[in-house]
XYZ file of C-alpha atoms in Angstrom:
712
model
C -7.744 -42.658 7.142
C -5.281 -39.837 7.803
C -4.487 -39.369 4.105
C -8.187 -39.119 3.204
C -8.831 -36.618 5.968
C -5.827 -34.473 5.136
C -6.270 -34.406 1.363
C -10.036 -34.442 0.866
C -11.660 -32.983 3.969
C -13.051 -29.462 3.654
C -14.423 -26.989 6.165
C -18.049 -27.275 5.095
C -20.886 -25.238 6.554
C -22.639 -25.160 9.923
C -25.993 -25.594 8.184
C -28.174 -27.415 7.474
C -27.870 -29.799 10.415
C -27.145 -33.448 9.841
C -25.613 -35.060 6.761
C -26.599 -33.278 3.549
C -25.706 -34.568 0.082
C -25.342 -31.826 -2.542
C -24.696 -34.047 -5.555
C -20.906 -33.930 -5.137
C -20.324 -34.794 -1.509
C -21.747 -34.624 1.991
C -21.762 -31.777 4.511
C -21.839 -32.835 8.158
C -23.056 -30.428 10.860
C -23.702 -31.318 14.508
C -24.700 -29.067 17.396
C -22.982 -29.435 20.757
C -22.439 -26.594 23.213
C -20.149 -28.590 25.495
C -18.206 -31.075 23.347
C -14.503 -30.641 22.562
C -14.295 -32.738 19.371
C -16.613 -34.586 16.981
C -15.612 -37.471 14.740
C -17.594 -38.836 11.804
C -17.298 -42.623 11.484
C -17.852 -44.076 8.022
C -18.980 -47.684 7.686
C -19.056 -50.284 4.931
C -22.368 -50.962 3.104
C -23.364 -53.580 5.679
C -22.876 -51.174 8.584
C -20.678 -53.671 10.414
C -17.140 -52.445 9.678
C -15.899 -48.980 10.553
C -13.754 -47.824 7.615
C -12.681 -44.331 8.614
C -12.901 -41.910 11.502
C -12.641 -38.246 10.545
C -12.554 -35.253 12.878
C -14.859 -32.424 11.834
C -12.479 -29.506 11.364
C -14.611 -26.457 12.139
C -16.611 -25.227 15.125
C -18.931 -22.304 14.393
C -21.609 -21.014 16.754
C -21.639 -24.313 18.683
C -21.850 -26.326 15.463
C -19.144 -28.820 14.501
C -18.970 -29.154 10.736
C -16.995 -30.447 7.762
C -17.448 -31.513 4.146
C -16.403 -34.820 2.566
C -16.366 -34.854 -1.240
C -17.327 -37.963 -3.182
C -19.547 -39.404 -0.459
C -22.927 -40.430 -1.837
C -26.425 -41.392 -0.691
C -26.435 -44.741 1.033
C -23.282 -43.950 3.026
C -23.639 -45.358 6.535
C -22.183 -43.248 9.339
C -22.256 -42.313 13.008
C -20.674 -39.800 15.365
C -18.233 -40.087 18.235
C -18.268 -37.046 20.484
C -15.487 -36.062 22.891
C -15.903 -33.948 25.983
C -15.990 -34.170 29.771
C -17.456 -37.239 31.419
C -18.812 -35.503 34.497
C -22.316 -36.799 35.331
C -22.463 -34.669 38.476
C -22.189 -31.628 36.196
C -24.653 -33.029 33.638
C -22.044 -34.126 31.054
C -21.897 -37.706 29.755
C -19.529 -37.569 26.776
C -17.963 -40.909 25.896
C -16.279 -41.274 22.468
C -16.346 -45.051 22.820
C -20.050 -44.873 22.111
C -21.188 -44.534 18.498
C -24.029 -42.029 18.283
C -26.935 -41.603 15.905
C -27.175 -38.285 14.119
C -30.221 -36.427 15.559
C -30.948 -35.168 12.024
C -30.461 -38.499 10.216
C -33.165 -39.023 7.593
C -32.749 -42.798 7.632
C -31.382 -45.498 9.899
C -29.671 -48.790 9.129
C -29.885 -51.893 11.288
C -31.450 -52.694 14.641
C -30.177 -51.970 18.113
C -28.782 -55.100 19.793
C -29.002 -54.765 23.548
C -25.567 -55.066 25.166
C -23.810 -53.533 28.167
C -21.463 -51.757 25.743
C -24.331 -49.405 24.816
C -24.098 -47.716 28.210
C -21.710 -44.856 28.929
C -21.006 -46.264 32.366
C -20.090 -49.796 33.427
C -23.155 -51.693 34.530
C -22.528 -53.333 37.896
C -19.693 -50.970 38.842
C -19.781 -49.760 42.471
C -19.882 -46.153 41.229
C -22.931 -46.929 39.115
C -23.504 -44.255 36.424
C -20.521 -42.226 37.668
C -18.214 -44.925 36.278
C -16.851 -44.769 32.700
C -17.173 -47.586 30.176
C -14.541 -47.870 27.437
C -16.121 -50.600 25.297
C -17.027 -49.778 21.681
C -20.789 -49.732 21.157
C -20.672 -49.637 17.335
C -21.265 -53.392 16.796
C -24.572 -53.118 18.649
C -25.828 -49.786 17.316
C -28.113 -48.889 14.418
C -26.363 -46.405 12.145
C -27.324 -43.204 10.339
C -27.639 -43.138 6.546
C -27.030 -40.354 4.015
C -30.124 -40.068 1.806
C -31.035 -38.740 -1.606
C -34.092 -36.535 -0.933
C -35.298 -36.699 -4.525
C -38.758 -38.228 -4.977
C -41.203 -38.030 -7.863
C -44.503 -36.799 -6.466
C -45.891 -36.910 -10.012
C -47.243 -33.407 -9.842
C -49.148 -33.992 -6.620
C -49.605 -30.893 -4.466
C -47.646 -30.765 -1.238
C -50.922 -30.911 0.661
C -54.594 -30.437 -0.072
C -55.855 -29.689 3.422
C -59.305 -30.741 4.533
C -61.200 -28.019 6.365
C -61.323 -28.549 10.110
C -65.129 -28.521 10.182
C -65.170 -31.483 7.776
C -62.394 -33.394 9.514
C -63.067 -36.835 10.999
C -59.913 -38.336 12.506
C -59.207 -42.085 12.402
C -56.514 -43.322 14.780
C -54.642 -46.442 13.726
C -51.284 -48.226 13.581
C -49.317 -48.812 10.371
C -48.486 -52.393 11.287
C -51.553 -53.409 13.247
C -54.053 -52.202 10.656
C -52.997 -54.520 7.824
C -51.307 -57.500 9.510
C -54.452 -59.595 9.018
C -55.989 -57.830 6.024
C -56.978 -60.459 3.432
C -56.735 -58.052 0.480
C -53.176 -56.968 1.283
C -50.406 -59.156 -0.199
C -48.861 -61.141 2.619
C -45.397 -59.652 2.040
C -46.831 -56.134 2.407
C -48.898 -56.684 5.541
C -47.868 -54.488 8.441
C -45.909 -52.088 6.215
C -46.206 -48.707 4.567
C -46.948 -50.577 1.346
C -49.808 -52.386 3.057
C -51.458 -49.073 3.910
C -51.201 -48.074 0.228
C -53.387 -50.914 -1.008
C -56.509 -49.622 -2.824
C -58.760 -51.988 -0.857
C -57.484 -50.472 2.413
C -57.854 -46.850 1.373
C -61.179 -47.430 -0.379
C -62.570 -48.878 2.836
C -61.285 -46.013 4.997
C -62.762 -43.520 2.565
C -66.090 -45.372 2.490
C -66.775 -45.001 6.217
C -66.547 -41.232 5.958
C -63.338 -40.465 7.823
C -61.036 -37.865 6.310
C -57.727 -38.022 8.145
C -55.652 -41.045 9.169
C -53.818 -40.441 12.443
C -50.926 -42.901 12.685
C -49.342 -43.976 15.939
C -45.599 -43.088 15.954
C -43.631 -43.836 12.794
C -40.439 -42.057 13.883
C -37.521 -44.437 14.404
C -37.824 -45.944 17.874
C -36.089 -48.473 20.113
C -37.513 -51.799 21.297
C -37.263 -51.898 25.092
C -34.938 -54.576 26.491
C -37.251 -55.451 29.394
C -40.065 -56.244 26.949
C -37.880 -58.259 24.590
C -36.701 -60.366 27.524
C -40.350 -61.291 28.199
C -41.056 -62.142 24.568
C -42.960 -58.874 24.082
C -42.131 -55.685 22.188
C -42.810 -51.956 22.072
C -45.714 -52.121 19.640
C -47.047 -48.579 19.932
C -43.652 -46.929 19.332
C -43.628 -44.168 21.953
C -39.857 -44.537 22.417
C -38.303 -42.318 19.748
C -34.602 -42.125 18.965
C -34.752 -40.366 15.586
C -37.088 -37.445 14.869
C -36.310 -37.312 11.138
C -36.112 -41.007 10.240
C -39.108 -43.265 9.516
C -39.219 -46.565 11.346
C -37.521 -49.195 9.181
C -39.621 -52.019 10.689
C -42.664 -50.734 8.810
C -40.883 -50.866 5.453
C -41.161 -53.794 3.049
C -37.498 -53.139 2.224
C -35.863 -51.564 5.260
C -33.265 -49.679 3.232
C -36.127 -48.025 1.320
C -38.063 -46.879 4.383
C -38.122 -43.187 3.437
C -39.181 -43.849 -0.157
C -41.906 -46.264 0.943
C -43.191 -43.775 3.512
C -43.446 -41.072 0.842
C -45.197 -43.516 -1.490
C -47.725 -44.255 1.249
C -48.416 -40.559 1.802
C -48.844 -40.035 -1.949
C -51.329 -42.927 -2.161
C -53.312 -41.647 0.828
C -53.474 -38.196 -0.711
C -54.561 -39.710 -4.002
C -57.511 -41.143 -2.073
C -58.336 -37.607 -0.819
C -57.373 -38.483 2.736
C -54.961 -36.740 5.099
C -51.964 -38.096 7.016
C -51.555 -37.048 10.655
C -48.490 -38.292 12.563
C -48.454 -38.984 16.291
C -45.097 -37.501 17.308
C -43.100 -37.989 20.511
C -40.861 -34.991 21.157
C -41.287 -35.084 24.925
C -38.686 -37.783 25.683
C -36.277 -40.162 23.981
C -35.322 -43.822 24.289
C -32.174 -43.001 26.292
C -33.950 -43.172 29.656
C -32.539 -41.722 32.852
C -28.994 -41.702 34.257
C -28.932 -45.500 34.024
C -30.126 -45.575 30.423
C -28.026 -46.226 27.299
C -26.005 -43.635 25.380
C -27.389 -43.745 21.850
C -27.475 -40.146 20.580
C -28.466 -36.962 22.443
C -27.036 -38.061 25.793
C -23.583 -38.464 24.278
C -23.787 -35.384 22.024
C -24.749 -32.838 24.678
C -26.696 -34.230 27.595
C -26.916 -30.895 29.414
C -28.503 -29.177 26.402
C -30.896 -31.824 25.122
C -32.435 -32.886 28.449
C -33.978 -31.199 31.458
C -31.737 -31.973 34.427
C -32.567 -31.415 38.077
C -31.388 -27.971 39.156
C -29.773 -29.031 42.417
C -28.078 -32.163 41.014
C -27.680 -32.333 37.216
C -26.638 -35.959 37.456
C -30.354 -36.720 37.467
C -33.128 -36.059 34.972
C -36.446 -34.280 35.328
C -39.035 -36.967 34.658
C -42.283 -35.190 33.746
C -42.943 -37.871 31.116
C -42.753 -40.973 33.295
C -40.146 -42.459 30.942
C -36.946 -41.401 32.702
C -36.092 -38.198 30.834
C -37.661 -35.031 29.469
C -36.527 -33.248 26.305
C -35.405 -29.692 27.091
C -37.716 -27.552 24.964
C -36.384 -24.433 26.687
C -33.101 -24.669 24.773
C -33.125 -22.781 21.446
C -31.218 -25.498 19.562
C -33.624 -28.143 20.832
C -36.596 -26.010 19.802
C -34.900 -25.656 16.425
C -34.424 -29.414 16.115
C -38.091 -30.123 16.847
C -39.416 -27.421 14.520
C -36.922 -28.494 11.831
C -38.293 -32.017 12.223
C -41.894 -30.856 11.887
C -41.094 -28.780 8.823
C -39.193 -31.706 7.306
C -42.169 -34.052 7.568
C -44.528 -31.364 6.281
C -42.380 -30.114 3.399
C -40.416 -33.178 2.308
C -42.907 -35.964 2.994
C -46.143 -33.921 2.593
C -47.612 -34.873 5.969
C -50.789 -32.923 6.803
C -50.513 -32.562 10.554
C -49.247 -33.790 13.888
C -50.637 -35.063 17.159
C -48.204 -34.275 19.998
C -47.868 -36.985 22.638
C -47.803 -35.506 26.167
C -48.065 -32.090 24.564
C -47.854 -30.210 27.857
C -44.145 -31.088 27.941
C -43.596 -29.018 24.816
C -44.955 -25.945 26.577
C -42.987 -26.419 29.772
C -40.428 -23.900 30.908
C -38.381 -24.234 34.111
C -41.284 -22.685 36.046
C -43.882 -25.075 34.577
C -46.488 -24.989 31.799
C -46.571 -21.742 29.821
C -48.834 -21.342 26.808
C -46.443 -18.641 25.643
C -43.440 -20.963 25.822
C -40.610 -20.683 23.359
C -41.712 -23.745 21.433
C -45.336 -22.634 21.132
C -44.226 -19.170 20.032
C -41.948 -20.725 17.422
C -44.857 -22.758 16.064
C -47.289 -19.828 16.071
C -45.096 -17.692 13.817
C -43.870 -20.468 11.529
C -45.202 -20.093 7.955
C -45.106 -23.856 7.358
C -46.507 -25.066 10.666
C -49.293 -22.521 10.346
C -50.635 -24.520 7.382
C -50.831 -27.964 9.009
C -53.026 -29.436 11.722
C -51.484 -29.236 15.203
C -53.175 -31.412 17.839
C -51.982 -31.555 21.438
C -52.443 -34.263 24.006
C -52.729 -31.579 26.704
C -51.402 -33.435 29.721
C -48.307 -35.073 31.176
C -47.482 -36.605 34.548
C -45.508 -33.626 35.873
C -46.771 -30.965 38.275
C -49.548 -28.888 36.709
C -49.528 -31.248 33.764
C -53.266 -31.257 33.029
C -53.945 -28.362 30.636
C -57.046 -29.183 28.569
C -58.198 -26.029 26.803
C -55.080 -24.040 27.651
C -53.124 -24.298 24.402
C -52.949 -21.144 22.300
C -55.086 -20.295 19.258
C -54.282 -22.399 16.216
C -54.006 -25.640 18.182
C -56.562 -28.414 18.581
C -56.535 -30.589 21.706
C -57.644 -34.041 22.731
C -60.495 -33.635 25.211
C -60.527 -36.477 27.719
C -63.429 -34.839 29.549
C -65.526 -35.694 26.514
C -64.390 -39.323 26.693
C -64.996 -39.702 30.414
C -68.344 -37.950 30.651
C -69.786 -39.528 27.503
C -68.920 -42.975 28.822
C -70.328 -42.162 32.247
C -73.548 -40.688 30.872
C -74.340 -43.719 28.737
C -73.359 -46.015 31.588
C -76.066 -44.237 33.609
C -73.771 -42.543 36.127
C -74.261 -38.922 34.981
C -77.186 -36.695 34.138
C -77.846 -34.223 31.322
C -75.975 -31.374 32.999
C -72.629 -33.103 32.575
C -73.052 -34.288 28.996
C -74.589 -31.089 27.603
C -71.413 -28.951 27.308
C -69.530 -31.866 25.737
C -72.066 -31.913 22.898
C -71.214 -28.273 22.141
C -67.403 -28.632 21.903
C -66.829 -27.904 25.610
C -67.113 -24.089 25.362
C -65.966 -23.513 28.929
C -62.591 -24.974 27.992
C -62.264 -23.880 24.352
C -64.403 -20.786 23.663
C -61.796 -18.087 24.188
C -59.321 -16.016 22.153
C -61.219 -16.673 18.942
C -60.695 -20.432 19.098
C -63.229 -22.424 17.114
C -65.218 -25.542 18.033
C -62.856 -27.670 15.923
C -60.134 -27.035 18.521
C -61.954 -29.568 20.720
C -61.043 -33.080 19.559
C -63.757 -35.399 20.845
C -63.028 -39.061 21.377
C -64.458 -41.926 23.387
C -61.680 -44.424 22.753
C -58.045 -44.243 21.657
C -55.055 -46.564 21.401
C -54.593 -46.523 25.184
C -57.634 -47.931 26.943
C -60.543 -50.151 25.992
C -61.895 -50.355 22.471
C -65.524 -49.285 22.203
C -66.675 -52.910 22.096
C -64.704 -53.641 25.253
C -66.227 -50.598 27.001
C -69.571 -52.412 26.947
C -68.175 -55.927 27.471
C -65.817 -55.684 30.450
C -66.033 -54.121 33.888
C -62.356 -54.759 34.565
C -59.146 -54.689 32.536
C -57.640 -58.010 31.465
C -53.976 -57.297 30.799
C -52.531 -60.628 31.884
C -50.833 -61.091 28.492
C -48.638 -58.065 29.264
C -46.736 -60.049 31.886
C -47.274 -57.613 34.762
C -49.871 -59.595 36.738
C -52.611 -57.309 35.386
C -51.154 -54.382 37.365
C -50.473 -52.206 34.323
C -53.062 -50.033 32.622
C -55.722 -47.870 34.220
C -58.445 -49.349 36.396
C -60.608 -46.265 35.808
C -62.347 -47.417 32.623
C -65.917 -46.145 33.179
C -67.125 -49.262 31.418
C -70.001 -51.686 32.069
C -70.496 -55.310 30.997
C -74.320 -55.391 31.491
C -74.286 -58.585 33.497
C -71.543 -60.850 32.122
C -67.805 -60.205 32.019
C -66.655 -60.759 28.449
C -68.479 -62.249 25.446
C -71.897 -63.823 26.028
C -74.634 -65.625 24.136
C -77.341 -63.901 26.178
C -79.463 -62.142 23.504
C -80.685 -59.338 25.782
C -77.144 -58.450 26.872
C -76.027 -58.588 23.249
C -78.812 -56.200 22.263
C -78.060 -53.618 24.942
C -74.330 -53.766 24.191
C -74.961 -53.242 20.478
C -77.295 -50.350 21.257
C -74.786 -48.705 23.595
C -72.063 -48.909 20.945
C -74.407 -47.172 18.511
C -75.370 -44.612 21.146
C -71.769 -43.621 21.786
C -70.841 -43.582 18.102
C -73.862 -41.359 17.404
C -72.890 -39.006 20.206
C -69.304 -38.819 18.979
C -69.997 -38.227 15.309
C -72.885 -35.798 15.791
C -71.353 -33.550 18.474
C -69.886 -30.136 17.762
C -66.089 -30.250 17.560
C -63.716 -32.607 15.749
C -64.481 -36.321 16.181
C -61.779 -38.979 16.396
C -62.679 -42.608 15.777
C -60.436 -45.474 16.889
C -59.835 -47.847 13.989
C -61.982 -50.949 14.292
C -64.581 -49.387 16.572
C -66.743 -49.030 13.476
C -67.216 -52.818 13.439
C -66.775 -53.744 17.101
C -63.090 -54.673 17.313
C -62.018 -56.230 20.602
C -58.719 -56.492 22.462
C -60.195 -59.156 24.765
C -60.329 -56.641 27.599
C -56.701 -55.517 27.336
C -56.647 -51.760 27.935
C -52.879 -51.278 27.649
C -51.779 -53.228 24.569
C -48.579 -51.203 24.121
C -46.460 -54.367 24.118
C -48.713 -56.621 22.042
C -47.541 -57.129 18.468
C -50.118 -59.896 18.248
C -53.767 -60.699 17.600
C -54.621 -58.530 20.611
C -53.556 -55.387 18.732
C -53.934 -56.424 15.107
C -57.209 -55.457 13.461
C -59.219 -58.594 12.689
C -60.816 -58.228 9.266
C -62.942 -61.376 9.591
C -66.023 -59.240 10.222
C -69.355 -60.916 10.949
C -72.701 -59.511 9.825
C -73.264 -57.544 13.032
C -69.929 -55.846 12.398
C -70.861 -55.144 8.785
C -74.135 -53.646 9.994
C -72.219 -51.395 12.374
C -69.969 -50.253 9.509
C -73.051 -49.251 7.542
C -74.367 -47.387 10.599
C -71.118 -45.440 11.020
C -71.157 -44.567 7.325
C -74.683 -43.165 7.805
C -73.513 -41.082 10.755
C -70.588 -39.547 8.881
C -72.883 -38.898 5.914
C -75.306 -37.069 8.214
C -72.426 -35.033 9.611
C -71.481 -33.978 6.085
C -75.098 -33.349 5.073
C -76.023 -31.084 7.987
C -73.614 -28.164 8.571
C -75.428 -27.335 11.820
C -73.620 -30.381 13.322
C -70.185 -28.874 12.631
C -70.623 -25.163 13.094
C -67.573 -22.886 12.912
C -68.975 -20.876 15.826
C -69.810 -21.953 19.339
C -73.591 -22.295 19.492
C -75.439 -20.625 22.338
C -78.862 -21.042 23.899
C -79.250 -17.283 24.387
C -82.092 -15.687 22.418
C -80.819 -13.668 19.467
C -83.208 -10.743 19.350
C -81.803 -9.349 16.100
C -82.314 -12.624 14.225
C -85.320 -13.707 16.330
C -83.977 -17.214 16.994
C -82.454 -19.393 19.648
C -79.563 -21.310 18.138
C -80.206 -24.253 20.395
C -82.817 -25.387 22.871
C -82.460 -28.062 25.540
C -85.646 -30.121 25.685
C -86.938 -32.286 28.532
C -89.047 -35.402 28.089
C -92.213 -33.360 28.449
C -91.351 -31.353 25.334
C -90.582 -28.157 27.218
C -87.304 -26.397 27.897
C -85.011 -27.951 30.490
C -85.456 -26.482 33.954
C -82.928 -26.124 36.753
C -83.928 -29.416 38.380
C -83.827 -31.265 35.061
C -80.095 -30.740 34.670
C -79.255 -32.610 37.852
C -81.834 -35.398 37.485
C -82.670 -36.047 33.840
C -81.041 -38.956 32.046
C -83.278 -38.485 29.023
C -83.163 -35.133 27.259
C -83.046 -33.534 23.829
C -80.917 -30.993 22.020
C -82.674 -29.020 19.270
C -80.320 -27.253 16.861
C -82.006 -24.483 14.876
C -80.771 -24.530 11.275
C -81.327 -20.788 11.098
C -78.471 -20.286 13.567
C -75.932 -17.712 12.430
C -73.253 -19.702 10.531
C -70.419 -17.145 10.618
C -69.560 -13.776 12.102
C -71.893 -12.122 9.602
C -75.151 -11.310 11.353
C -77.639 -13.235 9.249
C -79.660 -16.390 9.576
C -78.479 -19.742 8.343
C -80.467 -21.878 5.938
C -79.675 -25.315 7.322
C -82.033 -27.980 8.586
C -83.251 -27.969 12.173
C -82.380 -31.150 14.044
C -83.417 -32.789 17.284
C -81.035 -35.172 19.064
C -82.488 -37.248 21.911
C -80.258 -38.969 24.479
C -81.794 -41.559 26.811
C -79.325 -43.127 29.248
C -82.167 -44.245 31.525
C -82.470 -48.027 31.590
C -86.182 -48.023 30.756
C -88.527 -46.584 28.132
C -89.276 -42.862 28.340
C -92.247 -41.198 26.643
C -90.736 -38.152 24.968
C -92.912 -35.340 23.571
C -91.487 -33.964 20.343
C -91.165 -30.160 20.347
C -93.957 -28.057 18.826
C -93.619 -26.635 15.327
C -95.901 -24.788 12.898
C -96.745 -26.458 9.559
C -93.802 -28.763 10.017
C -93.210 -32.380 10.987
C -90.428 -34.430 12.505
C -88.704 -37.009 10.313
C -86.911 -39.796 12.153
C -83.345 -40.282 10.900
C -81.895 -42.525 13.617
C -83.271 -44.713 16.378
C -80.527 -46.945 17.768
C -83.171 -49.365 19.042
C -84.314 -50.199 15.516
C -82.620 -52.740 13.311
C -81.837 -51.872 9.702
C -84.883 -53.891 8.608
C -87.160 -52.142 11.101
C -85.925 -48.712 10.018
C -86.765 -49.519 6.407
C -90.322 -50.498 7.403
C -90.974 -47.457 9.611
C -92.577 -44.425 7.954
C -90.539 -42.228 10.280
C -92.802 -39.150 10.062
C -94.206 -37.695 13.298
C -96.343 -34.685 14.089
C -95.149 -32.048 16.532
C -95.890 -32.921 20.171
C -96.118 -36.608 19.297
C -95.272 -38.841 22.262
C -92.411 -41.012 21.037
C -91.475 -44.034 23.105
C -87.713 -43.774 23.560
C -86.304 -47.193 24.419
C -84.079 -47.389 27.466
C -80.447 -46.658 26.593
C -81.044 -45.361 23.085
C -80.346 -42.371 20.859
C -82.669 -40.632 18.385
C -82.189 -38.063 15.659
C -84.975 -36.156 13.907
C -85.035 -33.592 11.115
C -87.682 -30.866 11.007
C -89.211 -30.652 7.541
C -92.279 -29.014 5.975
C -95.486 -30.856 6.760
C -97.058 -32.826 3.941
C -100.402 -31.367 2.814
C -103.231 -33.647 1.775
């Protein structure tokens, strides 16, 4: 070891971070503001035997670095970092603990839970103030040097889909194909499974444009779940921000190549890839958590520590720690990670879990935070989709609508109020702004309607089918006595908890699913569909399936005819969204009269056919929204030439006679009535004169197009 280090080691460079192969050797560079020495540990090809331990010779601008000639891709390595072990001062250096490289592009092996993984001695009277001298290497995954070369076969880095045409589709790499009959069994649950033509052809056919994957960054399986025979299925427990999860690879050592192949195949299908990313916390937990990477490299820099006692961690995430996005090197790591996925793997965008964390400074949320400023000026990140989950569990954590221009945001107000309206608990006044991309929250600073990401369901919570099937959560399988998961579901079972053979209950449930899907896909803003909702997927009432790598979470592709019918319905909705630009305007629509153009862009209509009055907003559960196709499409002051549409929402439980709005030499053509079966729709003529009294079935949705009247 000493001979190799003395004769072959070179100074190297402090950039780029991580382990970089240049064709002749490998440059190692690791940031630590408080360490005293860094050693690179080289392992045999199995990752089980440490062959050499080499001290990085140089320290430049808080970067330890060195160059080892003749090392090649595939080399397995880790770091040991020396420095003070002083938890009361925020330092937890322990060179007995092998550490993952924060910039590693690939990982080797799985973490094996053992007390040796902890920097302190579990059970010691001094708790986390004690020092553990056991070697953690036998139990640790390792970092791997990679060859970044990949043949994209001439494919463009990205071919972005315009925001106004974007329909997001949230799913899970493993869960989506585990039971897919057209995916080879060996490829189910993997990146290769998502590449199958049958999978991508189906996704394309339902009209979605962008696949939003739950986390694929390397993550740790929680020990408490493994002990109960469960696992961290969702993956919100990151330990490597540059490395794809090896568990989703057909061949684990080829995880990066397989991920790139998946992205290439998705792009070939003219779809986008959006990654759900977790930069708000890591898998190292609080002061009693393991030492796996950042904690042992520079705890005081990478994490937010309590000001009065840096032994402890700020826990705005609810996971034990919070990544310190106020530190410039941490901001750099996160933005380097984002650029890596965008440039090197051609990812099209990111959804930021607990996004408020990323905008936190010591004084709280700041939409001019260092991280958000870094993103706003970045020439790469300015070309990809950035979507925030605009809340966390810290003080002032709820920030819907407060992210800066250029960002889109999940809008949980849309979810809650759409569910409540169709359940019958809200009136028109609450739903109306949600149909227009929530202008009160998003119409400022030149932000566009697409910044509002509308959704009714997501990975956490009920599926859409379960929203109309269960009043209460049923999370018993999670092993927490049904205490986990939210009890605020705003759902309704219509008389029977769970599945039923009652035909009337089945009909109203099916209609309510169609009502909510219609609302979602025909509202202004960017819609997000949860995978499987398009055919009525169920999780048997489990609204917190984070630990269920099982039939509860896996998409069941044994779809009955009613599910196939729902797929066809969703495909019609997305086709209508594409066909009518008035449904996806790039400007916030307004009901104010435009004197210059002599139009009202939209009109709210009551059941009597007139404009909604003050009392209607607080009482009406049946109302219409008429969108004038002549509405100004852009900032240029001229009329549009789109179709005029009428959307009718009836959350009242009984039939309502609804007078269609007046029109001159025109007629209303029925496009959707969620009360009609496919067969009934084919039989209906669907043409109605202005001021016709249309019987709107209780709990149903209608859509009409205004067209020239036929002359006899």
